[in-house]
Each structure stands twice: as C-alpha cells, then as structure tokens.
C-alpha cells in the first residue's frame, strides 16, 4: 500500500485515543471538589496589612499592629511569636485567633476598649491559660458592672452573660465542621479516582498484527478506512 508508511502513525493514534465522554466525566468529577478544597483556609498567611512584620532570630516573626486603630485582630502568620496589638480599638477577639500561631510567646493587648460581654469569653479563657506579665493591664471598658476589672478575672455575673459555655464551644464546632467538609471532599475525590480508573480504558481493536485501528463506530474510523 502506498500509505504503508502511515501504519505506525495510525497505530499510535489508535493507542492514544480515549473516550471524550470519560475525559469530561473526569474533569467534572475532580474539578469541583478540587476547587472547593483550594478555597479552604490554609496556613502561610502573609504579613497582615497594615501591620509591620520583622523576622526574629533564631526563628519566628514579630508582628507589630499597635496604634493602627484596628477594630479586629487580623489573620496571623503561623510563625508569629510576638504580637503587638496595644492602643487599638479592639473590643473582642474572635475564637481561635491566638490558637493558629504555633509558638506565640508574647502578646500585647493593653489600652483597648474591651467589652466584657459574651463575646469576650474566648479572650478571657485564653488569658487564664497564659503567663503574661501585662495581663493586669488588659481591663474591661464596659459594661458598667465590669468596668476596670481584669478581663481574665471578670465573672459571668459582672458581664451580664449567661452563655459563656456555649460561646466557647462555638469555636470547636466550627473546627469540626471544617474538618468534616475537608474529609468529605477528600473521600469524594478518592471515589472519583477509583471510578475513573475502573471505567476509563483504551478502546482498541486489533485487526492486523502490524496495524492498530479504532473501532468502526469511532468518528475517525471512516477517515482512516478511506486511506
């Protein structure tokens, strides 16, 4: 045949042909869960704006967010070891904020208008578990029943809050939900990979020891047959 030189090429094309439908199924099955996984919160947070970060020796990071008028604590890098938040407008700290850094040794929180209501529960509990020399300077600005009291020493009666237990649990519930979602997405990806591995195959029909051709019903079969 004058097209005999094309035999290896035709065989190569046949071996490389994969069902288009299977490819689309693979993209649909893996793409969406992968995008969701990539959007989950991860480590490696850069220096928060407008704070100033300075590397420390032999390791760690100093994050200076003092005197910036902040109303909430920004996301902190995991290697934060010193954190300065004094003289801002902070009234509370979101649950889990100080749990993310692996080696947080020093925290300055004085001169902030702390509101000692139910939202102060996390900071109160966190301070009680720390040995901070400046803990005495962290005092409530309101309500009136708790004004001037140390945040770590304020009681539920002084704060007019009766739900501190549930407030503390909210953080752990959020963590459990995130872990459950991550586990579910991982399971979904694994199931998709197994399904695709079982059903994605090369459809090749051997008609000649020296020539490999696709099945007759394939769109390219007519073109190759005409050759």
mmCIF file of N, CA and C in Angstrom, residues 42-143:
data_model
loop_
_atom_site.group_PDB
_atom_site.id
_atom_site.type_symbol
_atom_site.label_atom_id
_atom_site.label_comp_id
_atom_site.label_asym_id
_atom_site.label_seq_id
_atom_site.Cartn_x
_atom_site.Cartn_y
_atom_site.Cartn_z
ATOM 1 N N UNK A 42 -6.037 27.926 54.738
ATOM 2 C CA UNK A 42 -4.775 27.228 54.892
ATOM 3 C C UNK A 42 -3.768 28.129 55.576
ATOM 4 N N UNK A 43 -2.617 27.522 55.897
ATOM 5 C CA UNK A 43 -1.569 28.292 56.533
ATOM 6 C C UNK A 43 -0.839 29.149 55.523
ATOM 7 N N UNK A 44 0.301 29.730 55.960
ATOM 8 C CA UNK A 44 1.073 30.554 55.052
ATOM 9 C C UNK A 44 0.484 31.924 54.852
ATOM 10 N N UNK A 45 -0.189 32.476 55.859
ATOM 11 C CA UNK A 45 -0.775 33.809 55.748
ATOM 12 C C UNK A 45 0.345 34.839 55.700
ATOM 13 N N UNK A 46 0.329 35.786 54.740
ATOM 14 C CA UNK A 46 1.373 36.817 54.675
ATOM 15 C C UNK A 46 1.223 37.826 55.801
ATOM 16 N N UNK A 47 2.170 38.742 55.891
ATOM 17 C CA UNK A 47 2.113 39.784 56.913
ATOM 18 C C UNK A 47 0.827 40.576 56.738
ATOM 19 N N UNK A 48 -0.004 40.659 57.780
ATOM 20 C CA UNK A 48 -1.289 41.354 57.642
ATOM 21 C C UNK A 48 -1.113 42.851 57.415
ATOM 22 N N UNK A 49 -1.913 43.382 56.552
ATOM 23 C CA UNK A 49 -1.907 44.813 56.267
ATOM 24 C C UNK A 49 -2.849 45.517 57.249
ATOM 25 N N UNK A 50 -2.463 46.613 57.889
ATOM 26 C CA UNK A 50 -1.271 47.446 57.670
ATOM 27 C C UNK A 50 -0.170 47.207 58.695
ATOM 28 N N UNK A 51 -0.087 46.024 59.272
ATOM 29 C CA UNK A 51 0.901 45.734 60.314
ATOM 30 C C UNK A 51 2.312 45.665 59.724
ATOM 31 N N UNK A 52 3.284 45.706 60.611
ATOM 32 C CA UNK A 52 4.692 45.618 60.206
ATOM 33 C C UNK A 52 5.283 44.341 60.788
ATOM 34 N N UNK A 53 5.919 43.531 59.952
ATOM 35 C CA UNK A 53 6.475 42.250 60.382
ATOM 36 C C UNK A 53 7.998 42.260 60.301
ATOM 37 N N UNK A 54 8.623 41.684 61.322
ATOM 38 C CA UNK A 54 10.080 41.609 61.391
ATOM 39 C C UNK A 54 10.502 40.196 61.770
ATOM 40 N N UNK A 55 11.352 39.544 60.964
ATOM 41 C CA UNK A 55 11.845 38.204 61.316
ATOM 42 C C UNK A 55 12.681 38.259 62.590
ATOM 43 N N UNK A 56 12.555 37.244 63.423
ATOM 44 C CA UNK A 56 13.302 37.159 64.665
ATOM 45 C C UNK A 56 14.326 36.033 64.580
ATOM 46 N N UNK A 57 15.391 36.173 65.339
ATOM 47 C CA UNK A 57 16.426 35.148 65.400
ATOM 48 C C UNK A 57 16.291 34.362 66.702
ATOM 49 N N UNK A 58 16.391 33.032 66.658
ATOM 50 C CA UNK A 58 16.732 32.166 65.515
ATOM 51 C C UNK A 58 15.550 31.813 64.633
ATOM 52 N N UNK A 59 14.348 32.197 65.019
ATOM 53 C CA UNK A 59 13.173 31.899 64.210
ATOM 54 C C UNK A 59 11.966 32.631 64.752
ATOM 55 N N UNK A 60 10.885 32.599 64.025
ATOM 56 C CA UNK A 60 9.680 33.289 64.459
ATOM 57 C C UNK A 60 9.521 34.630 63.769
ATOM 58 N N UNK A 61 8.433 35.299 64.101
ATOM 59 C CA UNK A 61 8.100 36.559 63.449
ATOM 60 C C UNK A 61 7.477 37.527 64.445
ATOM 61 N N UNK A 62 7.938 38.755 64.400
ATOM 62 C CA UNK A 62 7.361 39.822 65.220
ATOM 63 C C UNK A 62 6.340 40.571 64.376
ATOM 64 N N UNK A 63 5.098 40.605 64.845
ATOM 65 C CA UNK A 63 4.019 41.280 64.119
ATOM 66 C C UNK A 63 3.567 42.473 64.948
ATOM 67 N N UNK A 64 3.832 43.664 64.444
ATOM 68 C CA UNK A 64 3.504 44.901 65.162
ATOM 69 C C UNK A 64 2.282 45.553 64.523
ATOM 70 N N UNK A 65 1.149 45.458 65.222
ATOM 71 C CA UNK A 65 -0.101 46.067 64.750
ATOM 72 C C UNK A 65 -0.576 47.132 65.738
ATOM 73 N N UNK A 66 0.328 47.685 66.514
ATOM 74 C CA UNK A 66 -0.053 48.647 67.553
ATOM 75 C C UNK A 66 -0.376 50.015 66.964
ATOM 76 N N UNK A 67 -1.303 50.711 67.640
ATOM 77 C CA UNK A 67 -1.643 52.104 67.312
ATOM 78 C C UNK A 67 -2.072 52.284 65.853
ATOM 79 N N UNK A 68 -2.894 51.387 65.380
ATOM 80 C CA UNK A 68 -3.377 51.462 63.993
ATOM 81 C C UNK A 68 -4.886 51.650 63.912
ATOM 82 N N UNK A 69 -5.528 51.766 65.059
ATOM 83 C CA UNK A 69 -6.978 51.943 65.063
ATOM 84 C C UNK A 69 -7.746 50.706 64.647
ATOM 85 N N UNK A 70 -7.150 49.537 64.816
ATOM 86 C CA UNK A 70 -7.806 48.289 64.399
ATOM 87 C C UNK A 70 -9.015 47.981 65.274
ATOM 88 N N UNK A 71 -10.063 47.470 64.651
ATOM 89 C CA UNK A 71 -11.271 47.060 65.375
ATOM 90 C C UNK A 71 -11.377 45.538 65.497
ATOM 91 N N UNK A 72 -10.502 44.831 64.810
ATOM 92 C CA UNK A 72 -10.463 43.373 64.920
ATOM 93 C C UNK A 72 -9.043 42.895 64.660
ATOM 94 N N UNK A 73 -8.719 41.735 65.201
ATOM 95 C CA UNK A 73 -7.378 41.177 65.031
ATOM 96 C C UNK A 73 -7.264 40.578 63.630
ATOM 97 N N UNK A 74 -6.250 40.972 62.851
ATOM 98 C CA UNK A 74 -6.104 40.420 61.500
ATOM 99 C C UNK A 74 -5.640 38.972 61.530
ATOM 100 N N UNK A 75 -5.721 38.312 60.392
ATOM 101 C CA UNK A 75 -5.224 36.932 60.269
ATOM 102 C C UNK A 75 -3.721 36.921 60.490
ATOM 103 N N UNK A 76 -3.260 36.006 61.320
ATOM 104 C CA UNK A 76 -1.854 35.985 61.720
ATOM 105 C C UNK A 76 -1.090 34.858 61.033
ATOM 106 N N UNK A 77 0.167 35.115 60.631
ATOM 107 C CA UNK A 77 1.010 34.039 60.097
ATOM 108 C C UNK A 77 1.244 32.970 61.166
ATOM 109 N N UNK A 78 1.418 31.735 60.746
ATOM 110 C CA UNK A 78 1.588 30.636 61.694
ATOM 111 C C UNK A 78 2.876 30.747 62.503
ATOM 112 N N UNK A 79 3.883 31.450 61.965
ATOM 113 C CA UNK A 79 5.155 31.558 62.676
ATOM 114 C C UNK A 79 5.246 32.817 63.536
ATOM 115 N N UNK A 80 4.101 33.438 63.828
ATOM 116 C CA UNK A 80 4.095 34.607 64.710
ATOM 117 C C UNK A 80 4.501 34.190 66.122
ATOM 118 N N UNK A 81 5.514 34.845 66.656
ATOM 119 C CA UNK A 81 5.955 34.557 68.027
ATOM 120 C C UNK A 81 5.776 35.759 68.946
ATOM 121 N N UNK A 82 5.758 36.964 68.384
ATOM 122 C CA UNK A 82 5.496 38.173 69.156
ATOM 123 C C UNK A 82 4.420 38.985 68.440
ATOM 124 N N UNK A 83 3.404 39.398 69.194
ATOM 125 C CA UNK A 83 2.277 40.123 68.611
ATOM 126 C C UNK A 83 1.972 41.359 69.448
ATOM 127 N N UNK A 84 1.944 42.505 68.785
ATOM 128 C CA UNK A 84 1.702 43.776 69.468
ATOM 129 C C UNK A 84 0.413 44.396 68.930
ATOM 130 N N UNK A 85 -0.598 44.453 69.794
ATOM 131 C CA UNK A 85 -1.916 44.976 69.420
ATOM 132 C C UNK A 85 -2.381 46.079 70.363
ATOM 133 N N UNK A 86 -1.483 46.637 71.144
ATOM 134 C CA UNK A 86 -1.873 47.649 72.114
ATOM 135 C C UNK A 86 -2.308 48.948 71.429
ATOM 136 N N UNK A 87 -3.130 49.695 72.143
ATOM 137 C CA UNK A 87 -3.581 51.023 71.700
ATOM 138 C C UNK A 87 -4.321 50.971 70.371
ATOM 139 N N UNK A 88 -5.261 50.050 70.257
ATOM 140 C CA UNK A 88 -6.155 49.996 69.104
ATOM 141 C C UNK A 88 -7.594 50.196 69.586
ATOM 142 N N UNK A 89 -8.557 49.754 68.798
ATOM 143 C CA UNK A 89 -9.969 49.875 69.173
ATOM 144 C C UNK A 89 -10.620 48.497 69.294
ATOM 145 N N UNK A 90 -9.862 47.550 69.745
ATOM 146 C CA UNK A 90 -10.356 46.180 69.865
ATOM 147 C C UNK A 90 -11.331 46.062 71.029
ATOM 148 N N UNK A 91 -12.445 45.400 70.788
ATOM 149 C CA UNK A 91 -13.437 45.160 71.844
ATOM 150 C C UNK A 91 -13.573 43.675 72.172
ATOM 151 N N UNK A 92 -13.105 42.813 71.274
ATOM 152 C CA UNK A 92 -13.176 41.360 71.482
ATOM 153 C C UNK A 92 -12.202 40.685 70.527
ATOM 154 N N UNK A 93 -11.996 39.398 70.746
ATOM 155 C CA UNK A 93 -11.117 38.600 69.886
ATOM 156 C C UNK A 93 -11.901 37.385 69.410
ATOM 157 N N UNK A 94 -11.899 37.160 68.109
ATOM 158 C CA UNK A 94 -12.646 36.028 67.549
ATOM 159 C C UNK A 94 -12.084 34.706 68.061
ATOM 160 N N UNK A 95 -12.940 33.735 68.372
ATOM 161 C CA UNK A 95 -12.477 32.425 68.859
ATOM 162 C C UNK A 95 -11.460 31.785 67.919
ATOM 163 N N UNK A 96 -10.371 31.288 68.504
ATOM 164 C CA UNK A 96 -9.348 30.602 67.721
ATOM 165 C C UNK A 96 -8.243 31.485 67.181
ATOM 166 N N UNK A 97 -8.361 32.807 67.346
ATOM 167 C CA UNK A 97 -7.389 33.729 66.756
ATOM 168 C C UNK A 97 -5.967 33.464 67.233
ATOM 169 N N UNK A 98 -5.797 33.275 68.531
ATOM 170 C CA UNK A 98 -4.461 33.085 69.093
ATOM 171 C C UNK A 98 -4.040 31.615 69.134
ATOM 172 N N UNK A 99 -4.859 30.731 68.610
ATOM 173 C CA UNK A 99 -4.526 29.309 68.593
ATOM 174 C C UNK A 99 -3.780 28.908 67.322
ATOM 175 N N UNK A 100 -3.850 29.739 66.280
ATOM 176 C CA UNK A 100 -3.251 29.388 64.996
ATOM 177 C C UNK A 100 -1.728 29.478 64.996
ATOM 178 N N UNK A 101 -1.120 30.555 65.546
ATOM 179 C CA UNK A 101 0.352 30.594 65.601
ATOM 180 C C UNK A 101 0.899 29.445 66.445
ATOM 181 N N UNK A 102 1.968 28.803 65.954
ATOM 182 C CA UNK A 102 2.498 27.615 66.622
ATOM 183 C C UNK A 102 3.288 27.945 67.883
ATOM 184 N N UNK A 103 3.930 29.128 67.910
ATOM 185 C CA UNK A 103 4.813 29.457 69.032
ATOM 186 C C UNK A 103 4.636 30.923 69.434
ATOM 187 N N UNK A 104 3.440 31.258 69.872
ATOM 188 C CA UNK A 104 3.137 32.633 70.269
ATOM 189 C C UNK A 104 3.594 32.845 71.712
ATOM 190 N N UNK A 105 4.708 33.573 71.886
ATOM 191 C CA UNK A 105 5.313 33.738 73.207
ATOM 192 C C UNK A 105 4.958 35.060 73.884
ATOM 193 N N UNK A 106 4.694 36.085 73.102
ATOM 194 C CA UNK A 106 4.421 37.392 73.695
ATOM 195 C C UNK A 106 3.271 38.077 72.969
ATOM 196 N N UNK A 107 2.324 38.594 73.744
ATOM 197 C CA UNK A 107 1.168 39.298 73.177
ATOM 198 C C UNK A 107 0.905 40.552 74.000
ATOM 199 N N UNK A 108 0.802 41.686 73.335
ATOM 200 C CA UNK A 108 0.496 42.962 73.995
ATOM 201 C C UNK A 108 -0.913 43.389 73.579
ATOM 202 N N UNK A 109 -1.810 43.524 74.563
ATOM 203 C CA UNK A 109 -3.219 43.830 74.277
ATOM 204 C C UNK A 109 -3.745 45.014 75.081
ATOM 205 N N UNK A 110 -2.883 45.721 75.763
ATOM 206 C CA UNK A 110 -3.329 46.800 76.650
ATOM 207 C C UNK A 110 -3.860 48.003 75.866
ATOM 208 N N UNK A 111 -4.573 48.855 76.595
ATOM 209 C CA UNK A 111 -5.126 50.098 76.027
ATOM 210 C C UNK A 111 -6.063 49.843 74.850
ATOM 211 N N UNK A 112 -6.938 48.887 75.043
ATOM 212 C CA UNK A 112 -8.021 48.627 74.090
ATOM 213 C C UNK A 112 -9.342 48.654 74.854
ATOM 214 N N UNK A 113 -10.402 49.145 74.236
ATOM 215 C CA UNK A 113 -11.705 49.254 74.921
ATOM 216 C C UNK A 113 -12.456 47.921 74.955
ATOM 217 N N UNK A 114 -11.974 46.975 75.739
ATOM 218 C CA UNK A 114 -12.571 45.642 75.779
ATOM 219 C C UNK A 114 -13.987 45.683 76.348
ATOM 220 N N UNK A 115 -14.905 45.089 75.603
ATOM 221 C CA UNK A 115 -16.300 44.992 76.041
ATOM 222 C C UNK A 115 -16.496 43.593 76.617
ATOM 223 N N UNK A 116 -16.677 43.535 77.925
ATOM 224 C CA UNK A 116 -16.733 42.236 78.609
ATOM 225 C C UNK A 116 -18.153 41.677 78.648
ATOM 226 N N UNK A 117 -18.658 41.328 77.469
ATOM 227 C CA UNK A 117 -19.946 40.649 77.366
ATOM 228 C C UNK A 117 -19.679 39.212 76.920
ATOM 229 N N UNK A 118 -20.642 38.569 76.310
ATOM 230 C CA UNK A 118 -20.465 37.169 75.905
ATOM 231 C C UNK A 118 -19.339 36.992 74.879
ATOM 232 N N UNK A 119 -19.047 38.024 74.094
ATOM 233 C CA UNK A 119 -18.035 37.907 73.053
ATOM 234 C C UNK A 119 -16.608 37.911 73.597
ATOM 235 N N UNK A 120 -16.445 38.236 74.874
ATOM 236 C CA UNK A 120 -15.111 38.280 75.465
ATOM 237 C C UNK A 120 -14.696 36.917 76.011
ATOM 238 N N UNK A 121 -15.582 35.930 75.924
ATOM 239 C CA UNK A 121 -15.341 34.617 76.540
ATOM 240 C C UNK A 121 -14.048 33.971 76.063
ATOM 241 N N UNK A 122 -13.777 34.018 74.757
ATOM 242 C CA UNK A 122 -12.556 33.377 74.244
ATOM 243 C C UNK A 122 -11.307 34.040 74.807
ATOM 244 N N UNK A 123 -11.245 35.384 74.760
ATOM 245 C CA UNK A 123 -10.068 36.092 75.262
ATOM 246 C C UNK A 123 -9.883 35.843 76.749
ATOM 247 N N UNK A 124 -10.970 35.864 77.491
ATOM 248 C CA UNK A 124 -10.908 35.614 78.935
ATOM 249 C C UNK A 124 -10.310 34.239 79.211
ATOM 250 N N UNK A 125 -10.802 33.231 78.518
ATOM 251 C CA UNK A 125 -10.312 31.874 78.726
ATOM 252 C C UNK A 125 -8.861 31.735 78.275
ATOM 253 N N UNK A 126 -8.509 32.381 77.173
ATOM 254 C CA UNK A 126 -7.142 32.304 76.661
ATOM 255 C C UNK A 126 -6.167 32.954 77.633
ATOM 256 N N UNK A 127 -6.520 34.112 78.171
ATOM 257 C CA UNK A 127 -5.648 34.800 79.125
ATOM 258 C C UNK A 127 -5.425 33.968 80.381
ATOM 259 N N UNK A 128 -6.436 33.247 80.794
ATOM 260 C CA UNK A 128 -6.309 32.422 82.000
ATOM 261 C C UNK A 128 -5.309 31.292 81.814
ATOM 262 N N UNK A 129 -5.068 30.900 80.583
ATOM 263 C CA UNK A 129 -4.130 29.817 80.323
ATOM 264 C C UNK A 129 -2.729 30.293 79.976
ATOM 265 N N UNK A 130 -2.494 31.622 80.055
ATOM 266 C CA UNK A 130 -1.200 32.182 79.700
ATOM 267 C C UNK A 130 -0.492 32.759 80.922
ATOM 268 N N UNK A 131 0.805 32.916 80.779
ATOM 269 C CA UNK A 131 1.596 33.580 81.815
ATOM 270 C C UNK A 131 2.127 34.886 81.228
ATOM 271 N N UNK A 132 1.258 35.879 81.182
ATOM 272 C CA UNK A 132 1.597 37.165 80.583
ATOM 273 C C UNK A 132 1.746 38.225 81.666
ATOM 274 N N UNK A 133 2.889 38.911 81.647
ATOM 275 C CA UNK A 133 3.135 39.924 82.664
ATOM 276 C C UNK A 133 2.219 41.134 82.499
ATOM 277 N N UNK A 134 1.771 41.379 81.274
ATOM 278 C CA UNK A 134 0.929 42.549 81.035
ATOM 279 C C UNK A 134 -0.556 42.229 81.215
ATOM 280 N N UNK A 135 -0.870 41.032 81.709
ATOM 281 C CA UNK A 135 -2.270 40.616 81.859
ATOM 282 C C UNK A 135 -3.066 41.590 82.723
ATOM 283 N N UNK A 136 -2.411 42.215 83.704
ATOM 284 C CA UNK A 136 -3.109 43.152 84.588
ATOM 285 C C UNK A 136 -3.575 44.406 83.860
ATOM 286 N N UNK A 137 -2.943 44.717 82.745
ATOM 287 C CA UNK A 137 -3.299 45.933 82.007
ATOM 288 C C UNK A 137 -4.481 45.713 81.064
ATOM 289 N N UNK A 138 -4.887 44.477 80.896
ATOM 290 C CA UNK A 138 -5.997 44.178 79.983
ATOM 291 C C UNK A 138 -7.281 44.192 80.792
ATOM 292 N N UNK A 139 -7.991 45.309 80.731
ATOM 293 C CA UNK A 139 -9.162 45.511 81.587
ATOM 294 C C UNK A 139 -10.399 45.868 80.766
ATOM 295 N N UNK A 140 -11.541 45.605 81.362
ATOM 296 C CA UNK A 140 -12.823 45.862 80.698
ATOM 297 C C UNK A 140 -13.133 47.362 80.686
ATOM 298 N N UNK A 141 -13.691 47.825 79.588
ATOM 299 C CA UNK A 141 -14.173 49.205 79.491
ATOM 300 C C UNK A 141 -15.676 49.279 79.711
ATOM 301 N N UNK A 142 -16.360 48.198 79.415
ATOM 302 C CA UNK A 142 -17.806 48.102 79.608
ATOM 303 C C UNK A 142 -18.169 46.616 79.666
ATOM 304 N N UNK A 143 -19.370 46.297 80.201
ATOM 305 C CA UNK A 143 -20.419 47.174 80.753
ATOM 306 C C UNK A 143 -20.009 47.757 82.107
#
